[in-house]
Short mmCIF file of C-alpha atoms in Angstrom, two decimals:
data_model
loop_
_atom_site.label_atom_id
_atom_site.label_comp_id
_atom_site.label_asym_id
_atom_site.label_seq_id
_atom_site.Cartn_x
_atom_site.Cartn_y
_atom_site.Cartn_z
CA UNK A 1 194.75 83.52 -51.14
CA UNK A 2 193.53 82.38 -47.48
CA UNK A 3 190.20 83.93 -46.21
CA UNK A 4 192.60 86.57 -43.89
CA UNK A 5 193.83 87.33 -47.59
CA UNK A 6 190.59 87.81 -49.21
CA UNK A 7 189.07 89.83 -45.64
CA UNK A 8 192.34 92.83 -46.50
CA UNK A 9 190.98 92.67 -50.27
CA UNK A 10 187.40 93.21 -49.90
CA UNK A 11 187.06 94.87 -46.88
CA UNK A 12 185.05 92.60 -45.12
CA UNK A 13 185.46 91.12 -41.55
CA UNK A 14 186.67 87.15 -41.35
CA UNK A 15 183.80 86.41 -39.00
CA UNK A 16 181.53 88.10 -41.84
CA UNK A 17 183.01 85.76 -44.74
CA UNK A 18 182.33 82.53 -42.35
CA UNK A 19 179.14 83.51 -42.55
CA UNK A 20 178.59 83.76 -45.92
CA UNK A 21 180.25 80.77 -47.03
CA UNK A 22 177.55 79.04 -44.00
CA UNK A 23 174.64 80.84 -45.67
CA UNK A 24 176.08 79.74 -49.53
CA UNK A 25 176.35 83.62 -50.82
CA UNK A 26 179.65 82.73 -51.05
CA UNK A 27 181.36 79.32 -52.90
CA UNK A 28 183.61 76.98 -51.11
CA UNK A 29 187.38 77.64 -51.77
CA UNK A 30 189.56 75.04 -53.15
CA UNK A 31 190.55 72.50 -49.65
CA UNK A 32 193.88 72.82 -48.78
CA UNK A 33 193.89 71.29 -45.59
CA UNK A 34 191.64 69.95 -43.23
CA UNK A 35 191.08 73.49 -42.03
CA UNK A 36 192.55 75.48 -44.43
CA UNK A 37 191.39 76.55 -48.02
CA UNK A 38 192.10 78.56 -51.15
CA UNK A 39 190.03 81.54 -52.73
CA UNK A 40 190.85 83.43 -55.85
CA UNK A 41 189.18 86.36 -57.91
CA UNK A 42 186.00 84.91 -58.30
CA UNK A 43 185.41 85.28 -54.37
CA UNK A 44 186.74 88.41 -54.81
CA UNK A 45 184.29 89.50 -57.28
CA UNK A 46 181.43 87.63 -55.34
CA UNK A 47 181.91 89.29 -51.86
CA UNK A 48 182.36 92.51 -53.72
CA UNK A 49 178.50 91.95 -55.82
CA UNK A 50 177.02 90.96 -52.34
CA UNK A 51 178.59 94.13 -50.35
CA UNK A 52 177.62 96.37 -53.74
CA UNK A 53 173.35 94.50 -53.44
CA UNK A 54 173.21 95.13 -49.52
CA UNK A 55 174.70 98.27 -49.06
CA UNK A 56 174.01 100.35 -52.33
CA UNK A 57 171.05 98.45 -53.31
CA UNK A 58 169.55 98.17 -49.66
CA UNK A 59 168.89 94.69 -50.67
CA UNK A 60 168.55 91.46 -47.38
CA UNK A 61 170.70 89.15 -47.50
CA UNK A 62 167.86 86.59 -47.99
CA UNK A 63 166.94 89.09 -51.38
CA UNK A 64 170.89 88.84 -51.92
CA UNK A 65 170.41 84.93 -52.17
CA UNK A 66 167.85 85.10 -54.27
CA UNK A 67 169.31 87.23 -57.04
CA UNK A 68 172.27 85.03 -56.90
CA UNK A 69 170.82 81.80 -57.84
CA UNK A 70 168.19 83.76 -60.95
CA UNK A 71 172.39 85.60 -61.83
CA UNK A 72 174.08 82.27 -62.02
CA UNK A 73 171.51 79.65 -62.73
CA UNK A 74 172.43 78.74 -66.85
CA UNK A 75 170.64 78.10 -69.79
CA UNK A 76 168.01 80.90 -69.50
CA UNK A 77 166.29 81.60 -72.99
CA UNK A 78 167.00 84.75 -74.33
CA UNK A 79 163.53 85.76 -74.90
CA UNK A 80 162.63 85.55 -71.19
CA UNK A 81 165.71 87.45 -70.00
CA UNK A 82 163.82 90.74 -68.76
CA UNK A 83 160.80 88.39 -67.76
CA UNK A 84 163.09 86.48 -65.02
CA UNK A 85 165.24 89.59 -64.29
CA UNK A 86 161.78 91.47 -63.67
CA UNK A 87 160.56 88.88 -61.27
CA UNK A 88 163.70 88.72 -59.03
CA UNK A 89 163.73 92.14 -59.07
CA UNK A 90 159.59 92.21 -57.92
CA UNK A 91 160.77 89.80 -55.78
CA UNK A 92 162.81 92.01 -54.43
CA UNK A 93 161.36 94.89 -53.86
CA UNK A 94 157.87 93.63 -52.38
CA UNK A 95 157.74 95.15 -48.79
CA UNK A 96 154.35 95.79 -49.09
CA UNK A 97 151.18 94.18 -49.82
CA UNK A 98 149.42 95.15 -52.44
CA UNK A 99 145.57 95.85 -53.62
CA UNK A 100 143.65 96.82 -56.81
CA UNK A 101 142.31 100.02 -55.43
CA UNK A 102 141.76 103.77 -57.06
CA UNK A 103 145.71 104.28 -57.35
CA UNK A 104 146.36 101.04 -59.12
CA UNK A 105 143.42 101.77 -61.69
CA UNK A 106 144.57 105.13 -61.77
CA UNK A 107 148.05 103.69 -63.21
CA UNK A 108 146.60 101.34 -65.72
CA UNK A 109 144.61 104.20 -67.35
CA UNK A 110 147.61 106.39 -67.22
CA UNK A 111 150.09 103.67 -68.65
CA UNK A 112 147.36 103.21 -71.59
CA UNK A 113 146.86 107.02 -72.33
CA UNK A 114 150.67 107.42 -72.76
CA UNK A 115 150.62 104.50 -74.61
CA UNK A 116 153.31 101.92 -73.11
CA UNK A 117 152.88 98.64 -73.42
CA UNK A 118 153.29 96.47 -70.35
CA UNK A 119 151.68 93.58 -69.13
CA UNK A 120 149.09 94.53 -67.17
CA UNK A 121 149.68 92.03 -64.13
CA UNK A 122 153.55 93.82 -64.14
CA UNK A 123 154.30 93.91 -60.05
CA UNK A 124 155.82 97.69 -60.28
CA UNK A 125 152.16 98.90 -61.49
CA UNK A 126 151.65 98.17 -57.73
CA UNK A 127 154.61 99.64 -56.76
CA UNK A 128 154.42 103.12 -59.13
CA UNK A 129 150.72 103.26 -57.70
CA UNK A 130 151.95 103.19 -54.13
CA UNK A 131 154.73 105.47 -54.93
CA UNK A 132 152.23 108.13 -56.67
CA UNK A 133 149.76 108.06 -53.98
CA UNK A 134 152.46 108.55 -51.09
CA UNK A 135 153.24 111.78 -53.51
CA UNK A 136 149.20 112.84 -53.33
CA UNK A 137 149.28 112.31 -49.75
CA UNK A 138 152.43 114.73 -49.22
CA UNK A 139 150.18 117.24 -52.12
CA UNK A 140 153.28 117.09 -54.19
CA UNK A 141 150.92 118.18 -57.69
CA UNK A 142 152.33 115.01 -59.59
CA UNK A 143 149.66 114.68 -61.73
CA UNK A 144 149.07 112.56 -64.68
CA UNK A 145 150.76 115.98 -67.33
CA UNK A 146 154.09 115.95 -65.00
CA UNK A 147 154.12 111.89 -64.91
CA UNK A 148 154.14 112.04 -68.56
CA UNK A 149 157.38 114.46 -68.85
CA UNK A 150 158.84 112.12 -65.95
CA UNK A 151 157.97 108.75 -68.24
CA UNK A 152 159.17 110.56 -71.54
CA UNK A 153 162.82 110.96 -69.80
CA UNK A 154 162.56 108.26 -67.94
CA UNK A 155 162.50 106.26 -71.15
CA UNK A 156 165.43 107.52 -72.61
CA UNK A 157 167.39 105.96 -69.31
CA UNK A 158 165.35 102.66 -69.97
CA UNK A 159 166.70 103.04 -73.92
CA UNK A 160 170.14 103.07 -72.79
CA UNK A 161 169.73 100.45 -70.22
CA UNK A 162 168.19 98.03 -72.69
CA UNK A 163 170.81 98.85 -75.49
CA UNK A 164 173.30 98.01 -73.46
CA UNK A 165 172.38 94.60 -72.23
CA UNK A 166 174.86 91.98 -73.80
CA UNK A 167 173.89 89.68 -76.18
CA UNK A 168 174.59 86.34 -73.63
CA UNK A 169 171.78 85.60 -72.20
CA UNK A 170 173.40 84.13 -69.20
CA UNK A 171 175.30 87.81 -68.98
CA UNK A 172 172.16 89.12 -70.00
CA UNK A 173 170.12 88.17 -66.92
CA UNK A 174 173.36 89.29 -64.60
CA UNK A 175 173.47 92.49 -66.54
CA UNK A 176 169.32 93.50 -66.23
CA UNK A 177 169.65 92.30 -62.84
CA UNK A 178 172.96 94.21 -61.39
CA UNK A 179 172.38 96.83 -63.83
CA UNK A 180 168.54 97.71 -62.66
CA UNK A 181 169.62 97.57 -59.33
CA UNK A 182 172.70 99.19 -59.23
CA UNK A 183 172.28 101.75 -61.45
CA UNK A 184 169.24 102.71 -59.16
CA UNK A 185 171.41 104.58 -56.76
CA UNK A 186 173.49 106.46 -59.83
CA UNK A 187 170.72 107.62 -60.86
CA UNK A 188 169.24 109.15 -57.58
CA UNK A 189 172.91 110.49 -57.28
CA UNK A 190 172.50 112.28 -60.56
CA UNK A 191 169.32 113.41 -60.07
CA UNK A 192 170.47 115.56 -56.93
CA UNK A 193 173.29 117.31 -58.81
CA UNK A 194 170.73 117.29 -61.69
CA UNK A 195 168.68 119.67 -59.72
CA UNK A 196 171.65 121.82 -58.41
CA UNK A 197 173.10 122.45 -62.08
CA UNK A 198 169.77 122.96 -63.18
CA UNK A 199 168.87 125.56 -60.27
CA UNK A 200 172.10 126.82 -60.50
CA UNK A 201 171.69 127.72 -64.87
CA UNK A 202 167.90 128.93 -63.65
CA UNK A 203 169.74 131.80 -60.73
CA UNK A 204 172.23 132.72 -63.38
CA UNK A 205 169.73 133.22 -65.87
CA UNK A 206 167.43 135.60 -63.51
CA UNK A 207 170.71 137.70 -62.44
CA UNK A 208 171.83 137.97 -65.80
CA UNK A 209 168.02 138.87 -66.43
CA UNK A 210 168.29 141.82 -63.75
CA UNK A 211 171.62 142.97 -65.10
CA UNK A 212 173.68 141.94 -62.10
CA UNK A 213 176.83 140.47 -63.13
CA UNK A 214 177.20 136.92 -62.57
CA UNK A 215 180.55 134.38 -62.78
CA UNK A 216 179.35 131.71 -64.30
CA UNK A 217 182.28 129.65 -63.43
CA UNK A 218 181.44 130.49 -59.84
CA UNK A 219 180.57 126.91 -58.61
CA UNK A 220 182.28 124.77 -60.95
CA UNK A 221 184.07 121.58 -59.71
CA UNK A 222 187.65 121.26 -60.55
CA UNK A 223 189.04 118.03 -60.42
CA UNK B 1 138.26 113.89 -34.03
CA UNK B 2 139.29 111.51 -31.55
CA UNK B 3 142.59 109.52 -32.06
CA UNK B 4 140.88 106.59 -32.30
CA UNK B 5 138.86 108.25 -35.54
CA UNK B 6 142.49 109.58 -36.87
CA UNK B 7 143.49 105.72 -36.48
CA UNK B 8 140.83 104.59 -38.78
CA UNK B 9 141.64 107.60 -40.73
CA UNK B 10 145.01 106.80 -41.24
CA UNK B 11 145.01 103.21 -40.92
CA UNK B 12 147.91 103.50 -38.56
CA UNK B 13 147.58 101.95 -35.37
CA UNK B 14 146.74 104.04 -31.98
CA UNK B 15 149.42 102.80 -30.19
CA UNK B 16 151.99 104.11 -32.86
CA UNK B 17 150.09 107.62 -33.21
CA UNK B 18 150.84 107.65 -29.19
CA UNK B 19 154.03 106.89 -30.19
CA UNK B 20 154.63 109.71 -32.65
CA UNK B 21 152.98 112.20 -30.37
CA UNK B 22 155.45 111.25 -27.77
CA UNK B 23 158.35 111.66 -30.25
CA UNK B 24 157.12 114.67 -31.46
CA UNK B 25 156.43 113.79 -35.08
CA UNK B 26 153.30 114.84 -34.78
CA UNK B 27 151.84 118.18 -33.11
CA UNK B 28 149.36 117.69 -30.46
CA UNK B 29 145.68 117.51 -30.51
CA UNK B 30 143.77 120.41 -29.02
CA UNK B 31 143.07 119.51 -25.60
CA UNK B 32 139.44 118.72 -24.90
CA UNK B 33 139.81 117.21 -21.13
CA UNK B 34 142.59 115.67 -18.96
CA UNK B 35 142.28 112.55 -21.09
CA UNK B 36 141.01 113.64 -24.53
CA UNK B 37 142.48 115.63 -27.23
CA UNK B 38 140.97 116.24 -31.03
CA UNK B 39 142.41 116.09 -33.99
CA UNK B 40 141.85 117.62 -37.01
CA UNK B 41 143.11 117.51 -41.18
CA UNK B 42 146.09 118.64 -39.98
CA UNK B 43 147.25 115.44 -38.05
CA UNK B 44 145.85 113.26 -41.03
CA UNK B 45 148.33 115.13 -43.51
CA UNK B 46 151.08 114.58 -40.95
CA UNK B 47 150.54 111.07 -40.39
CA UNK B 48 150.21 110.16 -44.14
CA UNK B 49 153.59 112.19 -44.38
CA UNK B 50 155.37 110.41 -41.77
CA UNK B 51 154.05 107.19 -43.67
CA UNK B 52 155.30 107.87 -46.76
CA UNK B 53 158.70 108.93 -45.70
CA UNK B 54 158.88 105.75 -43.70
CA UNK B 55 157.41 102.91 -46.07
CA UNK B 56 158.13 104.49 -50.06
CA UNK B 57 161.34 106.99 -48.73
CA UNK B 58 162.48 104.37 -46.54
CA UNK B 59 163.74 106.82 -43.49
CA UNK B 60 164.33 106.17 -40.12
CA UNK B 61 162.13 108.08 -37.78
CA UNK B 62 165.37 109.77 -36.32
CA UNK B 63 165.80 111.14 -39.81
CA UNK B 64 161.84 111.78 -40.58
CA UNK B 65 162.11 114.06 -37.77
CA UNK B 66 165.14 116.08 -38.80
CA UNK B 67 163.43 116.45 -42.51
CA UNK B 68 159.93 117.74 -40.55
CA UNK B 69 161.80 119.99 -38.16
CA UNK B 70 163.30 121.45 -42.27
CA UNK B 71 160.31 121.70 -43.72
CA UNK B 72 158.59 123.00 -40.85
CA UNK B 73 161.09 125.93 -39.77
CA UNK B 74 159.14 129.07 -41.12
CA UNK B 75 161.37 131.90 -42.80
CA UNK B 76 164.05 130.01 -45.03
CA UNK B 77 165.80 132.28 -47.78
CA UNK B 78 164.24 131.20 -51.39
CA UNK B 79 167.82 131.58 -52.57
CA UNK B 80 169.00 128.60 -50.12
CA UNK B 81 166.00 126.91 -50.54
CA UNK B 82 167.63 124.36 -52.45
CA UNK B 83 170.82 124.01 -50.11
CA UNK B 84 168.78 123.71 -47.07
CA UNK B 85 166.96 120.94 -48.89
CA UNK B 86 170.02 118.79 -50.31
CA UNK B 87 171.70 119.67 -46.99
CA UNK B 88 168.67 117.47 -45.75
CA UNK B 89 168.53 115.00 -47.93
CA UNK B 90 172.57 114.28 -47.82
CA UNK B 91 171.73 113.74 -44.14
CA UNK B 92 169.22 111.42 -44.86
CA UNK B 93 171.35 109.70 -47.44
CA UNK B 94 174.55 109.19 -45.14
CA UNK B 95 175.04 105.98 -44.00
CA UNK B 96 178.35 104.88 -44.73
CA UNK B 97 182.15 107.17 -44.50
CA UNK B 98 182.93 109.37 -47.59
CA UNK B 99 186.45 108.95 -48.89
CA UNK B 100 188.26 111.00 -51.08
CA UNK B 101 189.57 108.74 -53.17
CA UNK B 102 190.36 107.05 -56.80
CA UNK B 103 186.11 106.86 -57.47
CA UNK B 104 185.54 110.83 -56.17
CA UNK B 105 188.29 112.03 -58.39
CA UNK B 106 186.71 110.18 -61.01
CA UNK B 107 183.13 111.68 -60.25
CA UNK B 108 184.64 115.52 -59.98
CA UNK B 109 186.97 114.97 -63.38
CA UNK B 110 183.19 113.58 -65.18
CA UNK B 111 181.22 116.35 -63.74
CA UNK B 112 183.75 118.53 -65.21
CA UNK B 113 183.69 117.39 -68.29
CA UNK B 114 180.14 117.16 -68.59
CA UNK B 115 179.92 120.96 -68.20
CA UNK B 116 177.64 120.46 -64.85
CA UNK B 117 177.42 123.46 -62.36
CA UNK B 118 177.72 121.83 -58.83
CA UNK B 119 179.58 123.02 -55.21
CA UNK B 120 182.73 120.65 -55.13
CA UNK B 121 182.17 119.88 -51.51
CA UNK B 122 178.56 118.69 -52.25
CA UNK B 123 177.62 115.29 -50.74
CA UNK B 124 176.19 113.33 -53.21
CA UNK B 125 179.46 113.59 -55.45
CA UNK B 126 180.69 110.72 -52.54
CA UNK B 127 176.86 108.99 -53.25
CA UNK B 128 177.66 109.08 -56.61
CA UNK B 129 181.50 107.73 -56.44
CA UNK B 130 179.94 104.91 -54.05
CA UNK B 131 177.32 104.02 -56.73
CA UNK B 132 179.71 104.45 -59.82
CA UNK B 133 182.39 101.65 -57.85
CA UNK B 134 179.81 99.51 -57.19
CA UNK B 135 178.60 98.66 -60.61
CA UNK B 136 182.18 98.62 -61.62
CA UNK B 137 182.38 95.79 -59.16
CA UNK B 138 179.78 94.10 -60.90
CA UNK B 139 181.50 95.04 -64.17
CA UNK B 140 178.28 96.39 -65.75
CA UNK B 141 180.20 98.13 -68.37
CA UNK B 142 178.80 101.69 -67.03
CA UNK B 143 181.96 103.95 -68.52
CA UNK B 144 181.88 108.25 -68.96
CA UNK B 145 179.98 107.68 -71.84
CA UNK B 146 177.14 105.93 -70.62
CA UNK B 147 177.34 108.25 -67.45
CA UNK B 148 176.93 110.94 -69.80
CA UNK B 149 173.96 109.75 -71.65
CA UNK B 150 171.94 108.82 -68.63
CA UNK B 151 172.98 112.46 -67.12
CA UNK B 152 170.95 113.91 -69.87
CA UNK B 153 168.15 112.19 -69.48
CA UNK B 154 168.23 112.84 -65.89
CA UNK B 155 168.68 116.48 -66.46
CA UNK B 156 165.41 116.44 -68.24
CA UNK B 157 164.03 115.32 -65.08
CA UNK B 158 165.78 117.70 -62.93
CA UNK B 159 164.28 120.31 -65.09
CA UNK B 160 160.73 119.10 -64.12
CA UNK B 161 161.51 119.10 -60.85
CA UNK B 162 162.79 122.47 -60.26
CA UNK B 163 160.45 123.93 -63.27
CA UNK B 164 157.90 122.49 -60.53
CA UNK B 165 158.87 124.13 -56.80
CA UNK B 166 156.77 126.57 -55.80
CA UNK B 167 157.31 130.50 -55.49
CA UNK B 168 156.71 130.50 -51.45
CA UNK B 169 160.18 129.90 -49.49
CA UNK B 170 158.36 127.33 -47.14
CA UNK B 171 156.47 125.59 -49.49
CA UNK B 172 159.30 125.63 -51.65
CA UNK B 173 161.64 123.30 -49.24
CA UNK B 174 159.22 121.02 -48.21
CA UNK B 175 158.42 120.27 -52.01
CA UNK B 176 162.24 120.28 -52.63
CA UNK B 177 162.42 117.66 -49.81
CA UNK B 178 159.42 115.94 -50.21
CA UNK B 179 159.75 115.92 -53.67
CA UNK B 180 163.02 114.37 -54.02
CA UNK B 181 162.74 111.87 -51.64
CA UNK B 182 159.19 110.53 -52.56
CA UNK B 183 159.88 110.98 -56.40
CA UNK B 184 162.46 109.00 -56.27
CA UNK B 185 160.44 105.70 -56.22
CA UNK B 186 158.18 106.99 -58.56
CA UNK B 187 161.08 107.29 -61.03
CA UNK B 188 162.43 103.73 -59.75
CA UNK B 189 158.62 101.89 -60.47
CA UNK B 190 158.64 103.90 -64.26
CA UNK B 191 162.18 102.59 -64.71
CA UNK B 192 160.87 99.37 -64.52
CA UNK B 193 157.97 99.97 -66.61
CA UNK B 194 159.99 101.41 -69.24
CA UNK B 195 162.66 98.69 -70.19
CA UNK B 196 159.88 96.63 -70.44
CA UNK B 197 158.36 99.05 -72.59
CA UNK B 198 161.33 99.57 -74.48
CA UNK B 199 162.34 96.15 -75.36
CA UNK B 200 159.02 95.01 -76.34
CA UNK B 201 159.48 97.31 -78.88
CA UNK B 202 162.74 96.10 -80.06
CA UNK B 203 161.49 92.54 -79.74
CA UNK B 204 158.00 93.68 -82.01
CA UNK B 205 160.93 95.82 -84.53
CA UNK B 206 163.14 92.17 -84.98
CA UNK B 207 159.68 89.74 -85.69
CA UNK B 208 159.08 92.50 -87.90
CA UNK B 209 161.86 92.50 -89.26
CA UNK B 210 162.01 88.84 -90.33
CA UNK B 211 158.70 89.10 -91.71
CA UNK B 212 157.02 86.99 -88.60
CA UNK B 213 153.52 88.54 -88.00
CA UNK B 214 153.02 90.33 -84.36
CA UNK B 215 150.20 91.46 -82.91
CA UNK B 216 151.17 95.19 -81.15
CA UNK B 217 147.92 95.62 -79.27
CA UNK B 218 149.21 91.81 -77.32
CA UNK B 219 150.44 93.16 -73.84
CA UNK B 220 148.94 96.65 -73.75
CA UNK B 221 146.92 97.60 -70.53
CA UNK B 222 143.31 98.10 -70.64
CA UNK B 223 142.04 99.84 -67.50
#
């Protein structure tokens, strides 16, 4: 297809596609002409990863190019997989600087008391010590007894996540990559209807509890 | 104190504390002459607040003020608690059209099936249909049943997080709010945390398994 072809299929403006191809986010097509070239499903599939990293996973372009080359550079050892996949993804999210204050201390003793094992220089310690102290700041009462019941569900997503990571490593790396970052946003998704069905069960339950008839099928989505 | 005192404080600058009082994000100091005002805990909380919602929620400051004027607004219903809350937050969250496509029909017909509660015209059934298409882009393999097991797991969490709002009306949106949108990289940072987690644990069960000797204590976290 010409690059007006692959602009109707994706969605994305010509002028935006030049640019991408300038910036290498996006391969060459095969040269037709002097001025004219040829792009098939793989740019199809590429314009549609980098649309999916900026705009669901809030990601710069520059982070965008990044991810890229760690998702398509070959030959990485299987061992390492989550290792390199970690690191882009650190990469990634570092906005801030960081510092080995009270809330980062605070997270290593937690991490030890509910006995995970990470490595100890792992960049998200920073970032879940951040995170928690924003939380203090706002007097949210996350304390180290609701972080636990957090972590203990929490690793049931992070059991299905690494159980599903395919045996390639070269897909591997894509997958831990895509799949951390992507998924991201599902979850956060979830977690807000989460809280409605949840709520919802809870104001049933107390109506019921009163005697006051309730119809359970009430709010239910039909498709 | 002074606002140069709430700048240390805070470690935000007194040029962008002048800048929130002038955009009204945070409430004015009491008046002490024509030129000086003091401020008290009260414009420390609020200033850590708008922080967090800025650097770990990632708002805008148009949308940090629509969430304060929420959580601020005295006399909410505890029955709509919730609503007024997600109603919030799915303002926050909007950035891009909602279609009613191929993905939401998709998201409705799972939620059904799932045997979730939720209102049918809820916004973050669109977040989630966004989220869902774009891993399918990146063809991460994430089908109903995977859906389904990371729903229960985020269930559990929901459950923490509603088992966790508070009886007062007021205090119980601004923690709904508050809660969601600063837990949310809490959860993100322990995501992390736990694949790692997890598949040193899988790597520790396979050199067990082949009789190689490993040393479990090797990447735990000593505070």
């Amino acid at each position: 297809m010409r690059l007006a072809e692959l602009s109707t299929e994706t969605g994305v403006s010509v002028a935006t596609l030049k640019y991408y191809l300038r910036e290498g986010l996006l391969h060459a097509g095969r040269a037709m002409s002097r001025t004219q070239a040829e792009y098939d499903e793989t740019h199809v599939d590429r314009v549609r990863l980098v649309r999916a990293l900026s705009e669901v996973g809030g990601l710069s372009l520059a982070t965008i190019e990044q991810v890229l080359e760690v998702i398509t550079e070959p030959g990485t050892d299987r061992l390492h997989v989550l290792e390199v996949a970690q690191r882009t993804l650190a990469r990634a999210s570092r906005t801030v600087g960081s510092d080995e204050g009270a809330s980062v201390r605070r997270v290593r003793a937690w991490i030890e008391q509910h006995g995970w094992e990470i490595d100890p220089q792992d960049p998200f310690i920073d970032d879940l010590a951040r995170a928690w102290e924003a939380c203090d700041h706002a007097a949210l009462g996350l304390d180290e007894e609701r972080m636990d019941r957090y972590a203990d569900h929490v690793e049931g997503i992070a059991e299905v996540d690494v159980s599903t990571v395919p045996a390639d490593p070269e897909a591997a790396v894509r997958h831990v990559v895509l799949g951390t970052l992507l998924v991201d946003p599902v979850l956060v998704a979830l977690r807000r209807l989460a809280q409605q069905h949840v709520s919802r069960g809870l104001q049933g339950a107390a109506a019921r509890g009163t005697g006051t008839a309730t119809d359970d099928a009430d709010g239910m989505v039909s498709s």
